[in-house]
Amino acid sequence: MSETYRILAINPGSTSTKIAIFDNEKPVFEEVLRHSTEELSKYNTIFDQYEFRKNVILETLNEKGINITKLAAVVGRGGLLKPIAGGTYKVDDNMLEDLKKGVLGQHASNLGGVIAYEIATQLNIPPFIVDPVVVDEMQDIARISGMPELERKSIFHALNQKAVARRAANDKGGNYQDFNFIVAHLGGGISVGAHEKGKVIDVNNALDGEGPFSPERTGGLPAGDFAKLCFSGKYTHDEIKKKLVGQGGLVAYLGTNDGREVVKMIEAGDKKAETLYKAMAYQVAKDIGAAAAVLKGNVNAIILTGGIAYDKMFTGWIQDRVSFITEVLVYPGEDEMIALTEGALRVLRGEEEAQQYQ
């Protein structure tokens, strides 16, 4: 009988912290801890929140009667670190320093590794992070943009993309490293990655809103017209950034970033909403076609994932355009907590070694 490892997974968001306990892959407890604006406003920086968030986690686990001394590991959401290869990393002093500084920016996910480290070291067990958004396995040719001052960057939904790719590989009776997949994460942001034998060799920078437009991001724009807009005097730099990410895409056209609301509009006969939603699917399909070219047509499966993948109408539109390439698999949702846990389990079971952050 295989050993049971109890894992605590921690996923901090801007106004909440998701926590979950798993016995191996079996969920034991899961909760979303909400943090009010008033509570968080006391802290000058995101890093300053870590003690407060850690204590809320420990108090909640204690109230639920969960004995943390039974834990085998603590795993946190990886933050905006320096670009690294995919995998599970043990949190160490180098990583803590970069999470604290926010080397690529301040984001609540930076707290995942810090809180995991604080709890785990007290218990003398390993703290991990898994596949943060800065996973960078891009081939050199994919980094060239056409303007020497600007290099293309790999920032995407790495945790979910790699988790569903591993699941698809397992469902096909092999390992992630045995296959070539194209994975499209369909959420508030959209990322389309070309996975070649376990590495994401090309992907759009979803954080900055590149690639297809999404519920709240513009996607790639007509460059000349965008340059004119930037220098029109109508917008500040911060306002332009918000137009790109947060106020772009469907929300700019329809006033909502919720795909379910858009579906209701379409069902009520709104032709504009239908055209825009179809255009988003069209752009995703176009990027999938580009990823197929990156993989030279050697694609074992196209995988659709993320919250919008629950919508069969939307995934159907994509399938209509790309099923000529290979089979299309749909793994809806973004189950980050089990994805984090699986990363820790692979190390605890000796299936892979924990990587060291440089």
Tab-separated table of C-alpha atoms in Angstrom:
chain	number	residue	atom	x	y	z
A	1	MET	CA	0.000	0.000	0.000
A	2	SER	CA	1.429	3.403	-0.990
A	3	GLU	CA	2.272	5.995	1.639
A	4	THR	CA	-0.217	8.788	2.352
A	5	TYR	CA	1.180	12.323	2.287
A	6	ARG	CA	-0.895	15.118	3.823
A	7	ILE	CA	-0.302	18.398	1.945
A	8	LEU	CA	-1.348	21.960	2.762
A	9	ALA	CA	-1.792	24.053	-0.418
A	10	ILE	CA	-1.919	27.860	-0.241
A	11	ASN	CA	-3.013	30.174	-3.067
A	12	PRO	CA	-3.088	33.897	-2.166
A	13	GLY	CA	-5.160	36.263	-4.310
A	14	SER	CA	-5.525	40.022	-4.081
A	15	THR	CA	-8.409	39.944	-1.555
A	16	SER	CA	-8.550	36.278	-0.533
A	17	THR	CA	-6.390	33.270	0.298
A	18	LYS	CA	-7.466	29.805	-0.866
A	19	ILE	CA	-6.280	26.949	1.326
A	20	ALA	CA	-6.748	23.187	0.947
A	21	ILE	CA	-5.651	20.002	2.673
A	22	PHE	CA	-5.107	16.872	0.570
A	23	ASP	CA	-4.269	13.311	1.564
A	24	ASN	CA	-2.344	12.428	-1.583
A	25	GLU	CA	-4.750	13.503	-4.364
A	26	LYS	CA	-7.848	13.210	-2.153
A	27	PRO	CA	-9.271	16.563	-0.932
A	28	VAL	CA	-9.886	16.668	2.823
A	29	PHE	CA	-10.696	20.342	3.359
A	30	GLU	CA	-10.867	23.475	1.217
A	31	GLU	CA	-11.789	27.059	2.070
A	32	VAL	CA	-11.519	30.576	0.657
A	33	LEU	CA	-10.449	33.064	3.335
A	34	ARG	CA	-11.726	36.543	2.416
A	35	HIS	CA	-9.749	39.645	3.420
A	36	SER	CA	-11.529	42.995	3.637
A	37	THR	CA	-10.087	46.161	2.122
A	38	GLU	CA	-9.966	47.555	5.667
A	39	GLU	CA	-7.842	44.639	6.899
A	40	LEU	CA	-5.400	44.869	3.983
A	41	SER	CA	-5.167	48.681	3.954
A	42	LYS	CA	-3.085	48.548	7.154
A	43	TYR	CA	-0.144	47.159	5.166
A	44	ASN	CA	2.086	49.333	2.977
A	45	THR	CA	3.263	46.496	0.714
A	46	ILE	CA	1.968	43.085	-0.294
A	47	PHE	CA	4.906	41.452	1.505
A	48	ASP	CA	3.861	43.165	4.756
A	49	GLN	CA	0.625	41.111	4.652
A	50	TYR	CA	2.321	37.720	5.016
A	51	GLU	CA	2.211	37.499	8.849
A	52	PHE	CA	-1.476	38.487	8.908
A	53	ARG	CA	-2.397	35.981	6.175
A	54	LYS	CA	-0.308	33.215	7.747
A	55	ASN	CA	-2.052	33.688	11.102
A	56	VAL	CA	-5.520	33.608	9.480
A	57	ILE	CA	-4.579	30.294	7.797
A	58	LEU	CA	-3.288	28.737	11.034
A	59	GLU	CA	-6.320	29.953	13.034
A	60	THR	CA	-8.719	28.504	10.436
A	61	LEU	CA	-6.970	25.114	10.395
A	62	ASN	CA	-7.016	25.046	14.191
A	63	GLU	CA	-10.751	25.903	14.282
A	64	LYS	CA	-11.440	23.048	11.835
A	65	GLY	CA	-9.546	20.616	14.068
A	66	ILE	CA	-6.755	19.981	11.548
A	67	ASN	CA	-3.507	18.929	13.226
A	68	ILE	CA	-0.750	20.572	11.181
A	69	THR	CA	1.934	18.359	12.749
A	70	LYS	CA	0.586	15.585	10.468
A	71	LEU	CA	1.570	17.547	7.331
A	72	ALA	CA	4.262	16.147	5.034
A	73	ALA	CA	4.775	19.396	3.067
A	74	VAL	CA	3.366	22.866	2.448
A	75	VAL	CA	3.035	24.129	-1.134
A	76	GLY	CA	2.337	27.719	-2.156
A	77	ARG	CA	1.413	29.436	-5.406
A	78	GLY	CA	4.584	30.671	-7.096
A	79	GLY	CA	4.880	34.413	-7.597
A	80	LEU	CA	6.584	36.864	-9.951
A	81	LEU	CA	10.096	35.458	-9.693
A	82	LYS	CA	12.890	35.558	-12.246
A	83	PRO	CA	12.123	33.413	-15.312
A	84	ILE	CA	12.621	29.713	-14.449
A	85	ALA	CA	11.993	26.304	-16.016
A	86	GLY	CA	8.802	24.494	-15.089
A	87	GLY	CA	8.630	22.111	-12.149
A	88	THR	CA	8.457	21.974	-8.360
A	89	TYR	CA	10.899	24.185	-6.447
A	90	LYS	CA	11.911	24.052	-2.803
A	91	VAL	CA	11.565	27.495	-1.258
A	92	ASP	CA	14.993	28.735	-0.092
A	93	ASP	CA	16.610	32.001	1.011
A	94	ASN	CA	17.327	33.130	-2.588
A	95	MET	CA	13.694	32.658	-3.562
A	96	LEU	CA	12.423	34.349	-0.396
A	97	GLU	CA	14.570	37.397	-1.141
A	98	ASP	CA	13.169	37.715	-4.679
A	99	LEU	CA	9.571	37.130	-3.534
A	100	LYS	CA	10.031	39.834	-0.904
A	101	LYS	CA	11.526	42.308	-3.401
A	102	GLY	CA	9.088	41.389	-6.155
A	103	VAL	CA	11.780	41.142	-8.843
A	104	LEU	CA	9.164	41.159	-11.623
A	105	GLY	CA	6.488	43.039	-9.708
A	106	GLN	CA	4.338	42.979	-6.593
A	107	HIS	CA	1.508	40.458	-6.698
A	108	ALA	CA	-0.384	38.570	-3.980
A	109	SER	CA	0.880	35.257	-5.420
A	110	ASN	CA	4.369	36.282	-4.187
A	111	LEU	CA	3.109	35.499	-0.674
A	112	GLY	CA	2.460	31.818	-1.507
A	113	GLY	CA	6.098	30.752	-1.218
A	114	VAL	CA	6.739	33.003	1.791
A	115	ILE	CA	3.809	31.636	3.850
A	116	ALA	CA	4.615	28.041	2.804
A	117	TYR	CA	8.196	28.563	4.021
A	118	GLU	CA	7.126	30.128	7.338
A	119	ILE	CA	4.706	27.307	8.189
A	120	ALA	CA	6.858	24.436	6.881
A	121	THR	CA	10.113	25.426	8.590
A	122	GLN	CA	8.350	25.553	11.987
A	123	LEU	CA	7.229	21.964	11.349
A	124	ASN	CA	10.574	20.843	9.884
A	125	ILE	CA	8.950	19.769	6.606
A	126	PRO	CA	9.688	20.958	3.025
A	127	PRO	CA	8.078	24.109	1.550
A	128	PHE	CA	7.467	24.122	-2.220
A	129	ILE	CA	6.127	26.224	-5.075
A	130	VAL	CA	4.986	24.743	-8.408
A	131	ASP	CA	5.018	26.115	-11.977
A	132	PRO	CA	4.702	29.871	-11.301
A	133	VAL	CA	3.471	32.268	-14.006
A	134	VAL	CA	7.089	33.143	-14.883
A	135	VAL	CA	7.896	29.641	-16.166
A	136	ASP	CA	10.126	30.281	-19.171
A	137	GLU	CA	11.088	27.415	-21.491
A	138	MET	CA	10.775	29.407	-24.704
A	139	GLN	CA	13.143	28.592	-27.532
A	140	ASP	CA	15.423	31.493	-28.468
A	141	ILE	CA	13.803	32.028	-31.869
A	142	ALA	CA	10.453	32.677	-30.138
A	143	ARG	CA	11.872	35.583	-28.106
A	144	ILE	CA	12.602	37.792	-31.116
A	145	SER	CA	9.941	40.470	-31.559
A	146	GLY	CA	11.113	42.483	-34.558
A	147	MET	CA	12.255	45.398	-32.386
A	148	PRO	CA	15.658	44.885	-30.700
A	149	GLU	CA	14.622	46.933	-27.657
A	150	LEU	CA	11.694	44.595	-26.954
A	151	GLU	CA	11.978	40.861	-26.292
A	152	ARG	CA	8.981	38.557	-26.167
A	153	LYS	CA	8.398	37.191	-22.651
A	154	SER	CA	6.951	33.963	-21.274
A	155	ILE	CA	4.330	34.860	-18.643
A	156	PHE	CA	1.261	32.628	-18.732
A	157	HIS	CA	-1.036	30.228	-16.848
A	158	ALA	CA	1.810	27.757	-16.370
A	159	LEU	CA	0.368	25.939	-13.337
A	160	ASN	CA	-2.901	25.014	-15.058
A	161	GLN	CA	-1.433	24.494	-18.535
A	162	LYS	CA	1.158	22.024	-17.276
A	163	ALA	CA	-1.278	20.288	-14.903
A	164	VAL	CA	-3.820	19.567	-17.676
A	165	ALA	CA	-1.040	18.562	-20.085
A	166	ARG	CA	0.150	16.002	-17.515
A	167	ARG	CA	-3.427	14.754	-17.074
A	168	ALA	CA	-3.911	14.412	-20.825
A	169	ALA	CA	-0.620	12.510	-21.093
A	170	ASN	CA	-1.692	10.201	-18.268
A	171	ASP	CA	-5.104	9.650	-19.925
A	172	LYS	CA	-3.204	8.701	-23.085
A	173	GLY	CA	-1.136	6.173	-21.125
A	174	GLY	CA	2.171	8.058	-21.168
A	175	ASN	CA	4.219	10.823	-19.568
A	176	TYR	CA	4.060	14.549	-20.258
A	177	GLN	CA	7.570	14.357	-21.756
A	178	ASP	CA	6.346	11.849	-24.383
A	179	PHE	CA	3.897	14.198	-26.129
A	180	ASN	CA	3.478	17.423	-28.081
A	181	PHE	CA	0.398	19.372	-26.994
A	182	ILE	CA	-1.132	22.760	-27.693
A	183	VAL	CA	-2.837	24.049	-24.538
A	184	ALA	CA	-5.239	27.006	-24.592
A	185	HIS	CA	-6.122	28.398	-21.165
A	186	LEU	CA	-9.427	30.265	-21.511
A	187	GLY	CA	-10.080	32.580	-18.560
A	188	GLY	CA	-9.988	36.294	-17.699
A	189	GLY	CA	-6.714	36.135	-19.606
A	190	ILE	CA	-6.040	33.708	-22.453
A	191	SER	CA	-2.737	31.924	-23.083
A	192	VAL	CA	-1.925	29.458	-25.870
A	193	GLY	CA	1.195	27.356	-25.309
A	194	ALA	CA	3.120	24.993	-27.596
A	195	HIS	CA	4.258	22.102	-25.354
A	196	GLU	CA	7.057	20.044	-26.896
A	197	LYS	CA	8.140	16.966	-24.907
A	198	GLY	CA	7.410	18.590	-21.531
A	199	LYS	CA	8.589	22.138	-22.313
A	200	VAL	CA	6.499	25.163	-23.320
A	201	ILE	CA	8.658	26.344	-26.221
A	202	ASP	CA	6.394	29.230	-27.256
A	203	VAL	CA	3.507	31.062	-25.582
A	204	ASN	CA	1.947	34.535	-25.555
A	205	ASN	CA	2.558	36.900	-22.626
A	206	ALA	CA	-0.920	36.670	-21.099
A	207	LEU	CA	-0.101	39.003	-18.190
A	208	ASP	CA	0.401	41.964	-20.530
A	209	GLY	CA	-2.611	40.995	-22.636
A	210	GLU	CA	-0.834	39.690	-25.755
A	211	GLY	CA	-2.200	36.922	-27.981
A	212	PRO	CA	-5.985	36.546	-28.476
A	213	PHE	CA	-8.234	39.144	-26.852
A	214	SER	CA	-9.929	37.834	-23.719
A	215	PRO	CA	-12.763	38.811	-21.367
A	216	GLU	CA	-10.636	41.655	-19.951
A	217	ARG	CA	-7.474	41.957	-22.118
A	218	THR	CA	-6.995	43.474	-25.542
A	219	GLY	CA	-4.785	40.828	-27.121
A	220	GLY	CA	-2.420	41.900	-29.924
A	221	LEU	CA	-3.327	45.296	-31.375
A	222	PRO	CA	-2.757	47.169	-34.670
A	223	ALA	CA	0.668	48.584	-33.756
A	224	GLY	CA	0.550	51.864	-35.678
A	225	ASP	CA	-2.899	52.871	-34.450
A	226	PHE	CA	-1.978	51.865	-30.895
A	227	ALA	CA	1.152	54.066	-31.020
A	228	LYS	CA	-1.038	57.015	-32.128
A	229	LEU	CA	-3.462	56.359	-29.272
A	230	CYS	CA	-0.612	56.291	-26.740
A	231	PHE	CA	0.633	59.710	-27.902
A	232	SER	CA	-2.799	61.274	-28.457
A	233	GLY	CA	-2.618	63.057	-25.102
A	234	LYS	CA	-5.954	61.511	-24.081
A	235	TYR	CA	-4.485	58.889	-21.740
A	236	THR	CA	-1.796	58.566	-19.070
A	237	HIS	CA	0.579	55.601	-19.045
A	238	ASP	CA	-1.450	53.969	-16.229
A	239	GLU	CA	-4.704	54.467	-18.147
A	240	ILE	CA	-3.232	52.834	-21.243
A	241	LYS	CA	-2.067	49.868	-19.137
A	242	LYS	CA	-5.584	49.489	-17.724
A	243	LYS	CA	-7.032	49.604	-21.250
A	244	LEU	CA	-4.686	46.727	-22.168
A	245	VAL	CA	-5.312	44.605	-19.060
A	246	GLY	CA	-8.486	44.871	-16.997
A	247	GLN	CA	-10.529	47.123	-19.263
A	248	GLY	CA	-9.831	45.538	-22.655
A	249	GLY	CA	-11.426	42.693	-24.597
A	250	LEU	CA	-15.067	41.773	-23.977
A	251	VAL	CA	-15.445	44.221	-21.077
A	252	ALA	CA	-14.486	47.138	-23.373
A	253	TYR	CA	-17.102	46.147	-25.948
A	254	LEU	CA	-19.889	44.698	-23.795
A	255	GLY	CA	-19.320	46.021	-20.266
A	256	THR	CA	-18.840	42.562	-18.744
A	257	ASN	CA	-15.879	40.215	-18.294
A	258	ASP	CA	-18.141	37.262	-17.445
A	259	GLY	CA	-18.511	34.775	-20.301
A	260	ARG	CA	-21.751	33.476	-18.763
A	261	GLU	CA	-23.281	36.958	-19.063
A	262	VAL	CA	-22.203	37.119	-22.704
A	263	VAL	CA	-23.906	33.758	-23.355
A	264	LYS	CA	-27.130	35.155	-21.822
A	265	MET	CA	-26.872	38.175	-24.144
A	266	ILE	CA	-26.471	35.860	-27.149
A	267	GLU	CA	-29.435	33.716	-26.047
A	268	ALA	CA	-31.504	36.919	-25.809
A	269	GLY	CA	-30.700	37.644	-29.472
A	270	ASP	CA	-27.826	40.135	-29.078
A	271	LYS	CA	-26.009	39.852	-32.427
A	272	LYS	CA	-23.143	42.167	-31.383
A	273	ALA	CA	-22.386	39.947	-28.367
A	274	GLU	CA	-22.445	36.856	-30.605
A	275	THR	CA	-20.051	38.418	-33.130
A	276	LEU	CA	-17.601	39.474	-30.395
A	277	TYR	CA	-17.698	36.096	-28.625
A	278	LYS	CA	-17.142	34.345	-31.967
A	279	ALA	CA	-14.258	36.735	-32.697
A	280	MET	CA	-12.601	35.729	-29.413
A	281	ALA	CA	-12.924	32.029	-30.324
A	282	TYR	CA	-11.610	32.857	-33.820
A	283	GLN	CA	-8.497	34.505	-32.372
A	284	VAL	CA	-7.869	31.560	-30.023
A	285	ALA	CA	-8.150	29.181	-32.994
A	286	LYS	CA	-5.737	31.360	-34.972
A	287	ASP	CA	-3.133	31.158	-32.191
A	288	ILE	CA	-3.645	27.386	-31.947
A	289	GLY	CA	-2.903	27.195	-35.686
A	290	ALA	CA	0.268	29.249	-35.136
A	291	ALA	CA	1.322	26.900	-32.307
A	292	ALA	CA	0.787	23.931	-34.656
A	293	ALA	CA	3.285	25.558	-37.047
A	294	VAL	CA	5.742	25.977	-34.137
A	295	LEU	CA	5.442	22.209	-33.523
A	296	LYS	CA	5.797	21.524	-37.291
A	297	GLY	CA	2.380	19.874	-37.338
A	298	ASN	CA	3.483	17.151	-34.918
A	299	VAL	CA	0.667	17.655	-32.387
A	300	ASN	CA	-0.729	14.789	-30.285
A	301	ALA	CA	-3.679	16.782	-28.952
A	302	ILE	CA	-5.106	20.286	-28.561
A	303	ILE	CA	-6.266	20.909	-24.981
A	304	LEU	CA	-8.857	23.549	-24.006
A	305	THR	CA	-8.933	24.478	-20.316
A	306	GLY	CA	-9.866	27.317	-17.938
A	307	GLY	CA	-13.270	28.617	-16.852
A	308	ILE	CA	-14.584	29.414	-20.355
A	309	ALA	CA	-13.897	25.797	-21.388
A	310	TYR	CA	-17.132	24.899	-19.552
A	311	ASP	CA	-18.997	26.678	-22.376
A	312	LYS	CA	-19.640	24.080	-25.075
A	313	MET	CA	-20.736	26.710	-27.594
A	314	PHE	CA	-17.401	28.547	-27.283
A	315	THR	CA	-15.250	25.406	-27.336
A	316	GLY	CA	-17.339	24.137	-30.269
A	317	TRP	CA	-16.455	27.230	-32.306
A	318	ILE	CA	-12.763	26.605	-31.647
A	319	GLN	CA	-13.067	22.889	-32.457
A	320	ASP	CA	-14.729	23.681	-35.791
A	321	ARG	CA	-11.612	25.590	-36.849
A	322	VAL	CA	-8.786	23.444	-35.407
A	323	SER	CA	-9.964	19.813	-35.334
A	324	PHE	CA	-8.308	19.288	-38.760
A	325	ILE	CA	-4.948	19.516	-36.914
A	326	THR	CA	-5.557	16.734	-34.350
A	327	GLU	CA	-8.050	15.686	-31.668
A	328	VAL	CA	-9.347	18.367	-29.292
A	329	LEU	CA	-9.605	17.521	-25.575
A	330	VAL	CA	-11.518	19.682	-23.097
A	331	TYR	CA	-10.486	19.875	-19.424
A	332	PRO	CA	-12.634	22.711	-18.086
A	333	GLY	CA	-11.824	24.769	-14.995
A	334	GLU	CA	-8.633	25.783	-13.292
A	335	ASP	CA	-8.085	23.472	-10.330
A	336	GLU	CA	-5.016	25.195	-8.933
A	337	MET	CA	-5.108	23.541	-5.506
A	338	ILE	CA	-4.814	19.971	-6.802
A	339	ALA	CA	-2.232	21.146	-9.378
A	340	LEU	CA	-0.075	22.568	-6.563
A	341	THR	CA	-0.540	19.397	-4.526
A	342	GLU	CA	0.375	17.127	-7.450
A	343	GLY	CA	3.634	19.064	-7.864
A	344	ALA	CA	4.566	18.477	-4.216
A	345	LEU	CA	3.547	14.805	-4.437
A	346	ARG	CA	5.790	14.173	-7.452
A	347	VAL	CA	8.787	15.228	-5.344
A	348	LEU	CA	7.712	13.419	-2.144
A	349	ARG	CA	7.181	10.207	-4.138
A	350	GLY	CA	10.569	10.494	-5.825
A	351	GLU	CA	9.039	10.847	-9.301
A	352	GLU	CA	11.034	14.035	-9.847
A	353	GLU	CA	13.594	16.076	-7.923
A	354	ALA	CA	12.812	19.448	-6.400
A	355	GLN	CA	14.537	22.118	-8.448
A	356	GLN	CA	16.679	24.877	-6.964
A	357	TYR	CA	15.911	28.508	-7.671
A	358	GLN	CA	18.913	30.393	-9.027
